[in-house]
Coordinates of C-alpha atoms in Angstrom, one line a residue:
M1 CA 3.2 -8.7 -6.6
I2 CA 0.6 -11.0 -8.6
S3 CA 1.9 -14.4 -10.4
F4 CA 5.2 -14.0 -11.3
F5 CA 7.4 -11.8 -9.8
L6 CA 8.4 -8.7 -12.0
T7 CA 11.8 -6.8 -11.2
V8 CA 9.6 -3.7 -11.5
R9 CA 7.7 -4.6 -8.2
R10 CA 9.7 -3.1 -6.1
W11 CA 8.7 0.3 -7.3
S12 CA 5.1 -0.2 -5.2
A13 CA 7.0 0.8 -2.2
I14 CA 8.8 3.7 -3.6
T15 CA 6.5 5.0 -6.2
K16 CA 3.6 5.4 -3.4
F17 CA 7.3 6.8 -0.9
L18 CA 7.7 9.4 -3.4
S19 CA 4.4 10.5 -3.4
W20 CA 4.9 12.2 -0.1
F21 CA 7.7 13.5 -1.2
S22 CA 6.7 15.1 -4.5
L23 CA 7.2 18.5 -5.6
C24 CA 6.2 18.8 -9.0
L25 CA 2.7 18.5 -10.8
L26 CA 1.7 18.8 -14.3
L27 CA 0.8 21.6 -15.6
V28 CA -2.7 22.9 -15.0
V29 CA -5.7 21.4 -17.4
S30 CA -9.1 20.7 -16.9
C31 CA -11.8 18.4 -18.5
A32 CA -13.9 20.8 -18.5
P33 CA -14.8 23.6 -21.5
G34 CA -12.4 26.7 -20.4
K35 CA -9.3 25.8 -17.8
Q36 CA -9.9 27.0 -14.2
T37 CA -6.6 27.6 -11.7
G38 CA -5.2 29.5 -8.5
N39 CA -6.5 28.6 -4.6
L40 CA -10.5 26.4 -4.0
P41 CA -12.4 29.1 -1.9
T42 CA -12.6 27.7 1.6
P43 CA -15.7 26.3 3.5
T44 CA -19.3 27.4 3.4
G45 CA -22.1 26.9 3.1
D46 CA -22.6 25.3 -0.1
G47 CA -23.0 21.7 0.9
R48 CA -19.9 20.9 -0.3
I49 CA -16.9 19.6 1.7
T50 CA -13.1 20.6 0.8
V51 CA -10.2 18.3 2.4
G52 CA -6.9 18.9 2.6
T53 CA -3.6 16.9 2.0
T54 CA -0.1 16.9 0.8
L55 CA -0.1 14.8 -1.2
K56 CA 0.2 15.7 -4.5
P57 CA -1.8 13.3 -7.8
R58 CA 1.2 12.9 -10.8
T59 CA -1.3 11.5 -12.6
L60 CA -5.3 10.7 -12.7
D61 CA -5.2 7.6 -15.0
P62 CA -6.5 4.9 -13.8
A63 CA -4.0 2.2 -16.9
D64 CA -0.7 4.4 -14.8
T65 CA -1.4 5.4 -11.4
Y66 CA 0.3 3.6 -8.9
E67 CA 1.0 6.4 -5.6
L68 CA -1.8 7.1 -2.7
A69 CA -2.5 10.9 -3.8
S70 CA -3.7 9.8 -7.4
L71 CA -4.9 6.1 -6.3
G72 CA -7.6 8.3 -4.1
L73 CA -9.2 9.9 -6.1
V74 CA -8.9 7.9 -9.2
F75 CA -10.7 5.7 -5.8
N76 CA -13.8 8.5 -5.1
M77 CA -14.9 9.1 -9.0
S78 CA -14.6 5.5 -10.7
D79 CA -16.5 1.8 -9.6
R80 CA -14.3 -1.4 -9.5
L81 CA -15.6 -5.0 -9.9
Y82 CA -15.7 -5.2 -6.6
T83 CA -15.0 -3.2 -3.4
Y84 CA -14.8 -3.0 1.0
E85 CA -16.6 -1.7 3.1
P86 CA -15.7 0.4 5.8
G87 CA -13.4 -1.5 8.3
N88 CA -13.5 -4.5 6.3
T89 CA -10.8 -6.4 4.1
E90 CA -14.2 -8.8 2.4
I91 CA -14.6 -7.7 -1.2
K92 CA -18.4 -7.0 -2.1
P93 CA -19.7 -6.2 -6.1
Q94 CA -19.5 -2.9 -7.2
L95 CA -19.7 -3.0 -11.3
A96 CA -19.8 -6.8 -10.4
T97 CA -23.3 -8.0 -9.5
A98 CA -21.5 -11.1 -7.8
L99 CA -18.8 -12.7 -7.0
P100 CA -16.6 -14.7 -9.6
Q101 CA -17.9 -18.0 -11.2
V102 CA -14.4 -20.1 -11.2
S103 CA -13.8 -22.5 -12.7
A104 CA -12.7 -26.3 -11.2
D105 CA -9.0 -26.0 -12.4
G106 CA -9.1 -22.2 -10.5
L107 CA -8.1 -20.5 -14.4
T108 CA -11.3 -19.2 -15.9
Y109 CA -13.5 -16.5 -13.8
T110 CA -17.1 -15.4 -15.2
I111 CA -18.5 -12.4 -13.5
P112 CA -21.9 -11.0 -14.1
L113 CA -22.2 -6.9 -14.3
R114 CA -24.7 -4.4 -13.6
Q115 CA -26.9 -3.2 -15.6
G116 CA -28.1 0.9 -16.4
V117 CA -24.4 2.5 -15.5
V118 CA -23.0 5.4 -17.8
F119 CA -20.2 6.8 -17.8
H120 CA -19.0 10.4 -17.2
D121 CA -19.1 11.3 -20.5
D122 CA -22.9 9.1 -21.4
T123 CA -21.4 6.4 -22.8
L124 CA -22.8 3.3 -21.5
F125 CA -21.2 1.1 -19.6
N126 CA -21.7 -3.3 -20.7
A127 CA -19.1 -5.9 -20.5
Q128 CA -17.5 -4.6 -24.2
A129 CA -16.3 -1.5 -21.9
M130 CA -14.8 -3.1 -18.9
E131 CA -13.2 -5.6 -21.6
F132 CA -11.5 -2.4 -22.9
S133 CA -10.0 -0.9 -19.1
M134 CA -8.6 -3.9 -18.5
R135 CA -7.1 -4.8 -21.7
R136 CA -5.7 -1.0 -21.8
F137 CA -5.0 -1.7 -18.4
M138 CA -2.3 -4.2 -19.4
E139 CA -2.2 -3.0 -23.2
N140 CA -0.7 0.5 -22.1
K141 CA 2.1 -0.4 -19.8
G142 CA 2.3 1.8 -17.1
K143 CA 2.9 1.8 -13.4
P144 CA 0.8 -0.8 -12.5
S145 CA 0.6 -2.9 -14.9
F146 CA 1.7 -5.8 -14.0
L147 CA -0.9 -6.4 -12.1
L148 CA -3.0 -7.6 -14.7
S149 CA -0.2 -8.9 -17.1
D150 CA 1.2 -10.9 -15.0
T151 CA -1.6 -13.2 -13.9
V152 CA -4.4 -12.6 -16.4
E153 CA -3.5 -15.2 -20.1
S154 CA -7.3 -13.5 -21.9
V155 CA -10.5 -11.2 -20.9
K156 CA -13.5 -11.4 -22.5
A157 CA -16.7 -10.2 -23.2
T158 CA -18.8 -13.5 -23.2
D159 CA -22.4 -11.7 -23.7
D160 CA -23.6 -7.3 -23.6
Y161 CA -23.4 -8.4 -19.7
K162 CA -21.0 -11.0 -18.7
L163 CA -17.1 -11.2 -18.3
T164 CA -14.5 -13.9 -18.3
I165 CA -11.0 -14.2 -18.0
K166 CA -8.6 -16.2 -17.8
L167 CA -5.7 -16.5 -16.2
K168 CA -2.1 -17.7 -16.6
R169 CA -1.7 -19.6 -13.3
P170 CA -4.6 -20.1 -10.0
F171 CA -4.3 -17.3 -8.6
A172 CA -7.0 -17.1 -5.3
A173 CA -6.0 -13.7 -3.9
F174 CA -7.7 -13.0 -7.7
P175 CA -11.0 -11.6 -6.4
S176 CA -9.3 -9.1 -4.4
L177 CA -6.9 -7.4 -7.5
L178 CA -10.0 -6.8 -8.5
A179 CA -10.9 -3.3 -5.6
F180 CA -7.8 -2.0 -7.0
S181 CA -8.3 1.7 -7.4
G182 CA -7.1 1.2 -10.7
L183 CA -8.5 -1.6 -12.2
C184 CA -11.6 0.7 -12.5
A185 CA -13.8 0.7 -15.8
V186 CA -13.6 4.2 -17.8
S187 CA -14.7 5.4 -21.1
P188 CA -13.6 3.7 -24.4
K189 CA -14.8 7.2 -25.9
S190 CA -12.2 9.3 -24.4
Y191 CA -9.3 6.8 -23.4
E192 CA -7.4 4.5 -26.6
I193 CA -5.2 1.6 -26.1
G194 CA -1.7 1.7 -26.8
A195 CA 1.7 1.7 -25.3
G196 CA 2.0 5.4 -23.4
K197 CA -1.2 6.7 -24.2
F198 CA -2.0 7.7 -21.3
Q199 CA -4.2 11.0 -20.1
P200 CA -2.7 11.9 -16.5
N201 CA -5.4 15.1 -16.9
I202 CA -8.5 14.0 -17.4
F203 CA -10.8 11.4 -15.9
V204 CA -13.9 9.8 -16.9
G205 CA -15.5 6.7 -15.4
T206 CA -18.7 6.1 -14.1
G207 CA -18.6 7.4 -10.1
P208 CA -20.3 9.0 -8.2
Y209 CA -18.0 12.8 -9.1
K210 CA -16.7 13.6 -11.4
L211 CA -14.0 15.3 -12.6
A212 CA -14.1 19.6 -12.3
Q213 CA -10.9 20.7 -12.3
Y214 CA -7.8 19.8 -12.4
G215 CA -5.2 22.8 -10.8
T216 CA -1.6 22.4 -9.2
D217 CA -2.6 22.8 -6.2
S218 CA -6.6 21.8 -5.8
L219 CA -9.0 19.2 -7.4
R220 CA -13.4 19.9 -7.9
L221 CA -15.1 17.0 -8.1
D222 CA -19.0 17.3 -8.9
V223 CA -21.4 15.2 -8.1
F224 CA -22.4 12.9 -10.6
E225 CA -26.0 13.4 -11.5
K226 CA -26.6 10.1 -13.7
Y227 CA -25.2 7.9 -11.3
W228 CA -26.3 4.5 -11.0
G229 CA -26.4 4.0 -7.2
E230 CA -26.8 6.1 -4.4
K231 CA -25.9 9.6 -4.4
P232 CA -23.3 11.4 -2.8
A233 CA -24.7 13.1 1.3
N234 CA -22.8 16.7 0.2
Q235 CA -22.6 18.6 -2.7
G236 CA -19.4 17.7 -3.9
V237 CA -15.9 17.9 -3.0
N238 CA -13.2 20.8 -2.7
I239 CA -9.7 18.7 -2.5
Q240 CA -6.9 21.4 -1.2
I241 CA -2.7 20.7 -1.8
Q242 CA -0.8 22.2 1.9
T243 CA 3.2 22.4 0.9
S244 CA 3.5 20.8 3.4
P245 CA 2.5 19.0 7.3
V246 CA 2.8 22.3 8.9
N247 CA 0.4 24.3 6.1
L248 CA -2.1 21.9 6.5
F249 CA -2.4 21.7 10.9
N250 CA -2.4 25.0 10.6
A251 CA -4.9 25.1 7.6
F252 CA -7.0 23.3 9.6
R253 CA -7.0 24.8 12.9
T254 CA -8.0 28.1 11.4
G255 CA -10.7 26.0 9.4
T256 CA -10.1 26.6 6.4
V257 CA -10.3 22.8 4.8
D258 CA -13.1 20.4 6.9
I259 CA -11.2 17.4 6.5
A260 CA -7.2 16.9 6.7
Y261 CA -5.7 14.1 5.7
L262 CA -2.0 12.9 4.8
S263 CA 0.1 13.8 5.9
L264 CA 0.6 15.1 9.4
Q265 CA 3.5 14.3 11.0
P266 CA 3.4 12.5 14.7
E267 CA 4.1 16.0 16.7
Q268 CA 1.1 17.6 14.9
I269 CA -0.8 14.5 15.5
R270 CA -0.5 14.4 18.9
S271 CA -1.6 17.8 19.3
L272 CA -4.5 17.9 17.3
E273 CA -5.5 15.1 19.1
A274 CA -5.5 16.6 22.4
A275 CA -7.8 19.5 21.4
G276 CA -9.6 17.1 20.0
E277 CA -10.2 15.0 23.1
K278 CA -11.3 18.3 24.6
G279 CA -14.3 18.5 21.6
D280 CA -12.8 21.1 19.3
W281 CA -12.9 19.4 16.7
Q282 CA -13.5 15.4 15.5
N283 CA -10.6 12.4 16.2
I284 CA -11.5 9.7 14.4
T285 CA -8.5 6.6 13.3
A286 CA -8.0 2.8 11.7
E287 CA -6.1 0.2 11.8
G288 CA -4.0 0.8 8.6
S289 CA -2.9 -1.7 5.7
V290 CA 0.9 0.0 6.5
V291 CA 3.8 -1.9 7.3
S292 CA 6.9 -0.9 8.4
Y293 CA 10.2 -3.5 8.2
M294 CA 13.6 -4.1 8.1
V295 CA 15.2 -5.8 6.0
F296 CA 19.0 -9.0 6.1
N297 CA 20.2 -9.4 3.5
R298 CA 21.6 -13.1 3.7
N299 CA 24.9 -12.8 1.1
Q300 CA 26.6 -9.7 3.7
P301 CA 28.5 -10.8 5.9
P302 CA 28.1 -10.8 9.1
L303 CA 23.8 -11.3 8.5
D304 CA 24.7 -14.4 6.5
Q305 CA 24.3 -16.3 9.3
P306 CA 20.9 -16.6 11.1
E307 CA 22.3 -16.3 14.8
V308 CA 22.8 -12.7 14.1
R309 CA 20.0 -12.4 12.7
A310 CA 17.8 -13.6 15.3
A311 CA 20.2 -12.6 17.9
I312 CA 18.7 -8.6 15.7
A313 CA 15.0 -10.0 16.4
A314 CA 15.8 -10.6 20.1
M315 CA 17.2 -7.0 20.7
I316 CA 14.7 -5.4 18.9
D317 CA 11.7 -3.7 21.6
R318 CA 9.1 -2.8 19.7
Q319 CA 7.0 -1.5 22.1
L320 CA 9.6 1.4 22.9
L321 CA 10.4 1.9 19.1
N322 CA 6.1 2.9 18.6
Q323 CA 6.5 5.1 22.0
R324 CA 9.5 6.6 21.1
V325 CA 9.8 6.9 16.4
L326 CA 5.9 7.3 16.8
L327 CA 4.9 8.3 19.7
G328 CA 2.2 5.3 19.9
Q329 CA 0.4 6.1 17.3
A330 CA 1.6 3.0 15.6
R331 CA 1.1 -0.5 16.6
P332 CA 3.8 -3.5 17.3
L333 CA 4.0 -5.8 14.8
Y334 CA 5.1 -9.3 15.2
S335 CA 4.4 -10.7 11.2
I336 CA 5.5 -10.1 8.2
I337 CA 1.4 -10.3 7.6
P338 CA -0.3 -7.9 8.7
T339 CA -2.9 -8.4 12.2
T340 CA -5.3 -6.8 9.4
F341 CA -6.1 -10.1 9.0
K342 CA -7.3 -12.8 10.9
V343 CA -4.6 -15.3 8.9
S344 CA -1.9 -12.4 10.9
Q345 CA 0.5 -14.8 13.8
P346 CA 2.2 -13.1 16.3
V347 CA 5.2 -15.5 15.0
F348 CA 7.8 -13.5 16.4
Q349 CA 6.8 -12.1 19.4
E350 CA 6.3 -15.9 20.5
K351 CA 9.7 -17.0 19.4
Y352 CA 11.9 -13.6 20.6
G353 CA 9.7 -11.1 22.5
D354 CA 10.9 -7.6 22.8
G355 CA 14.2 -6.8 23.9
N356 CA 15.4 -9.7 24.8
F357 CA 18.8 -9.3 25.3
Q358 CA 20.1 -11.9 26.9
K359 CA 18.6 -14.4 24.0
A360 CA 20.5 -12.2 21.4
Q361 CA 23.8 -12.1 23.3
E362 CA 23.1 -15.6 24.1
L363 CA 23.3 -16.0 19.9
L364 CA 26.0 -14.4 19.4
T365 CA 28.4 -15.5 21.6
A366 CA 26.9 -18.7 20.6
A367 CA 28.2 -17.8 16.7
G368 CA 31.9 -16.4 17.8
F369 CA 31.4 -13.2 18.0
S370 CA 32.8 -12.0 21.9
P371 CA 33.0 -8.3 23.0
E372 CA 36.5 -8.2 21.0
K373 CA 34.8 -9.0 18.2
P374 CA 32.2 -8.0 17.7
A375 CA 29.3 -8.3 14.9
K376 CA 29.2 -4.7 12.9
V377 CA 26.3 -4.0 11.1
E378 CA 25.4 -2.4 9.0
I379 CA 21.3 0.2 8.7
W380 CA 20.2 2.5 5.7
H381 CA 17.1 4.1 5.2
P382 CA 15.8 6.5 2.6
S383 CA 17.3 10.4 3.6
T384 CA 14.4 11.7 3.5
S385 CA 12.0 9.7 6.1
A386 CA 12.7 11.0 9.5
N387 CA 11.1 8.5 11.1
R388 CA 12.6 5.9 9.8
S389 CA 16.4 8.1 10.9
L390 CA 15.1 7.9 13.7
A391 CA 14.4 3.7 14.8
A392 CA 17.3 3.4 13.4
Q393 CA 19.2 5.6 15.4
T394 CA 17.4 4.2 18.6
L395 CA 18.3 0.5 17.9
K396 CA 22.2 1.4 17.2
S397 CA 20.8 3.2 20.7
L398 CA 19.9 0.4 22.1
A399 CA 22.5 -2.0 20.4
D400 CA 25.1 0.3 22.6
R401 CA 23.4 0.1 26.0
E402 CA 22.0 -3.4 26.5
M403 CA 24.1 -6.3 24.3
G404 CA 27.7 -5.9 26.4
G405 CA 29.7 -4.6 22.9
L406 CA 28.7 -8.4 21.2
L407 CA 27.0 -6.0 19.0
Q408 CA 27.7 -2.2 16.3
I409 CA 25.2 -1.6 14.3
E410 CA 26.6 1.7 12.4
V411 CA 23.5 3.9 10.7
N412 CA 24.1 5.2 6.7
N413 CA 21.0 7.1 5.1
V414 CA 21.4 7.9 1.8
E415 CA 18.9 10.2 -0.7
S416 CA 16.0 7.8 -1.8
A417 CA 16.0 7.4 -5.7
T418 CA 19.0 5.7 -5.1
F419 CA 18.2 4.1 -1.9
F420 CA 15.5 2.1 -3.9
K421 CA 17.7 1.8 -7.1
D422 CA 20.7 0.1 -5.4
I423 CA 18.7 -1.2 -2.7
S424 CA 17.8 -4.3 -4.9
R425 CA 21.6 -4.8 -6.1
G426 CA 22.4 -5.7 -3.1
L427 CA 24.6 -2.9 -1.7
Y428 CA 22.6 -3.2 1.6
P429 CA 23.4 -4.9 4.7
A430 CA 20.8 -4.1 6.8
A431 CA 17.7 -1.4 5.6
L432 CA 14.1 -0.5 7.3
L433 CA 11.9 0.5 4.4
D434 CA 8.0 0.7 4.5
W435 CA 5.5 -1.5 2.5
Y436 CA 2.4 0.0 1.1
P437 CA -0.5 -3.2 -0.4
D438 CA -1.5 -3.0 -3.5
F439 CA -4.6 -5.3 -3.1
L440 CA -6.0 -6.2 0.5
D441 CA -4.9 -10.0 0.8
P442 CA -2.2 -11.5 2.3
D443 CA -0.3 -13.3 -0.1
N444 CA 1.1 -8.7 -0.9
Y445 CA 2.4 -9.6 2.2
V446 CA 4.3 -12.8 1.5
Y447 CA 4.6 -13.1 -2.7
P448 CA 6.7 -9.9 -2.1
F449 CA 9.2 -10.7 -0.2
L450 CA 9.9 -13.8 -0.3
S451 CA 8.9 -15.6 -3.8
C452 CA 12.4 -16.6 -5.4
Q453 CA 12.1 -18.3 -9.2
K454 CA 15.4 -18.2 -9.7
G455 CA 18.4 -18.8 -6.7
S456 CA 20.5 -21.4 -4.7
Q457 CA 20.5 -22.5 -1.2
S458 CA 24.5 -21.3 -1.3
Q459 CA 23.8 -17.5 -3.4
G460 CA 20.5 -17.2 -2.6
C461 CA 17.8 -15.9 -4.6
Q462 CA 18.5 -13.7 -8.2
N463 CA 15.1 -12.6 -9.5
G464 CA 12.5 -12.7 -7.6
G465 CA 10.4 -11.0 -5.1
S466 CA 13.0 -11.2 -2.1
Q467 CA 16.1 -9.7 -4.8
S468 CA 13.5 -6.7 -5.1
Q469 CA 12.9 -6.0 -1.8
G470 CA 17.0 -7.0 -0.7
S471 CA 16.8 -9.4 0.9
F472 CA 18.2 -12.2 -1.5
Y473 CA 16.3 -14.5 0.5
Y474 CA 16.2 -18.0 -1.2
S475 CA 13.9 -21.6 0.5
Q476 CA 12.0 -24.0 -1.7
T477 CA 9.8 -24.8 0.9
M478 CA 9.0 -21.2 1.1
N479 CA 8.3 -21.3 -2.2
K480 CA 6.2 -24.1 -2.1
L481 CA 4.2 -23.5 0.3
I482 CA 4.4 -19.8 -1.7
A483 CA 2.6 -21.6 -4.7
R484 CA 0.2 -23.6 -2.4
Q485 CA -1.6 -20.5 -0.6
R486 CA -2.7 -18.7 -4.2
Q487 CA -3.4 -22.1 -5.3
E488 CA -5.4 -23.2 -2.3
Q489 CA -9.4 -22.3 -2.8
N490 CA -10.9 -23.3 0.8
P491 CA -9.7 -20.4 3.3
A492 CA -9.2 -23.1 5.3
A493 CA -6.5 -24.2 4.8
R494 CA -5.2 -21.7 2.8
E495 CA -5.0 -19.9 6.1
A496 CA -2.7 -23.0 7.3
I497 CA -0.5 -22.6 4.8
F498 CA -0.6 -19.2 5.9
R499 CA 0.4 -19.9 9.3
E500 CA 3.0 -22.1 7.9
I501 CA 5.2 -19.2 5.9
Q502 CA 5.1 -17.5 9.3
E503 CA 6.4 -19.3 11.6
Q504 CA 9.1 -20.4 8.4
V505 CA 10.0 -16.9 8.1
A506 CA 10.7 -16.5 12.3
N507 CA 12.7 -19.2 12.5
D508 CA 15.0 -17.5 8.7
V509 CA 14.6 -13.7 9.7
P510 CA 15.1 -12.8 6.3
Y511 CA 12.5 -9.9 7.5
I512 CA 11.8 -9.0 11.1
P513 CA 8.3 -6.7 11.3
L514 CA 8.4 -3.4 13.7
W515 CA 5.1 -1.9 13.5
Q516 CA 2.0 -1.4 11.4
T517 CA 0.6 2.4 10.9
K518 CA -3.1 3.7 12.4
D519 CA -4.3 5.9 9.8
Y520 CA -5.7 9.6 11.4
I521 CA -8.2 12.1 10.4
F522 CA -8.9 15.2 12.0
A523 CA -11.8 16.8 11.1
H524 CA -14.4 19.7 12.1
N525 CA -17.2 19.6 14.2
G526 CA -20.6 19.0 11.6
V527 CA -19.1 16.9 9.3
N528 CA -19.9 13.4 9.7
N529 CA -19.5 10.0 8.3
V530 CA -15.7 10.4 7.7
Q531 CA -15.3 6.6 6.0
L532 CA -11.7 4.7 5.2
D533 CA -11.6 1.7 2.9
P534 CA -9.8 -0.6 3.9
T535 CA -6.7 0.7 1.2
Q536 CA -5.6 4.4 3.3
N537 CA -8.7 5.7 1.3
L538 CA -10.8 8.4 2.2
I539 CA -14.3 7.8 1.3
Y540 CA -15.8 11.1 -0.2
R541 CA -19.6 9.7 -1.5
S542 CA -19.8 9.5 2.6
I543 CA -19.7 12.7 4.9
S544 CA -22.3 15.5 5.2
K545 CA -21.8 18.5 6.8
Q546 CA -24.4 20.6 9.2

């Protein structure tokens, strides 16, 4: 998603999706002397917070961390150059002391760094340590390494507390990328640079918590007493990893955990919300940045005809999908860019509306289809996704009931690993997917979906973002628009380019946006200041308990 798109980019959706269903964790290894295993104690009056989740981290090494479970933990134990305020997508300095100074050609970023910071192993933080951390992120070649290596030409400590980064090409969203959880400072004393040289069972950063225990079903984070910034409002955090949403639901209801977050099923969320409204506990919601969408393979008939793609866009009823599939726990989405960003425009609502069956029938009829010769479309989804299965069946029911025989939808599913491996090979005519952003900038919802480095109008995309996503969309005009917004430093001018991009997507329909997530957290009464950052991370440091 940064700079030239690599094939591995498709694993953003893959690995983050699979993290919800992962069934294993690395062997129990403590970073402190004397390994500890077993369940953590239930909430007590010791000032510690107990968080319940079903997400199991694959690794705690920032250079290889690319799933929600791992990123959330790394986020809370680390500092990055920049970070976000809760509910705000604008970055602010963290280990940096100011926003970058950018050269006139947009290629060189100079960043002043904070002094008086130490790592959890007492190593001093400085520009050399930050250079080490960023070089390690690229050179160890972990799952997220391309985020930097595609974009960064070099990173150098040009003074004790000054970092200079040179890009391969201009990229206006680069400061937002530097807030990615995995791009944190790690101790040069505890880590080393080299392809595949990872430390999955330890974490040594500069953040407000240090890792005290890492077990198969629990973690313990203790307050780092030498932290440079404001100390946490609690005495530490226990993380209990439940084996299923049902177990998480019951653990919260019985008070075994103070907070339940990720992942509960819609029915469980509705039940907890109802009890929360009665005052049994607190319901906390936040607008999410994850989007769900349908992708069309422009090389597969009848989806190679723009009228068919447009007809399906007109037929879709997002309000119905939200209520039937998600029990109202999402927000209908009318652009590939979510409403998290002010540049988002409801272009699909403006052009197609919701459940516009007459328009859909007119488009299919004009394309030469009839009840005797209907347009037949296969919609695929991963077999493990209950929500996408129900969404696909709902779309099939709409077509059967409202399209007068002009459109026939067949629903198919396949095991998740196979699905994500094959989608870039062009095997699926249409598919339902989720997108978890790597960093918060509109570019992250545009470049990975629409860019194409090699292709043609006749054959579609052969190498690039759209090929990896399974649409094979190719447009020279779109490529030029993407390049312009990536180079444009003026926010108003960049916003205008994003408007053009969104309008072209609505015209060409390589994708149809469906819904944008809401995040639900439940906390017992007396647990205060429970907040999320804009990338879905639960912020541990602000939480206190009476």
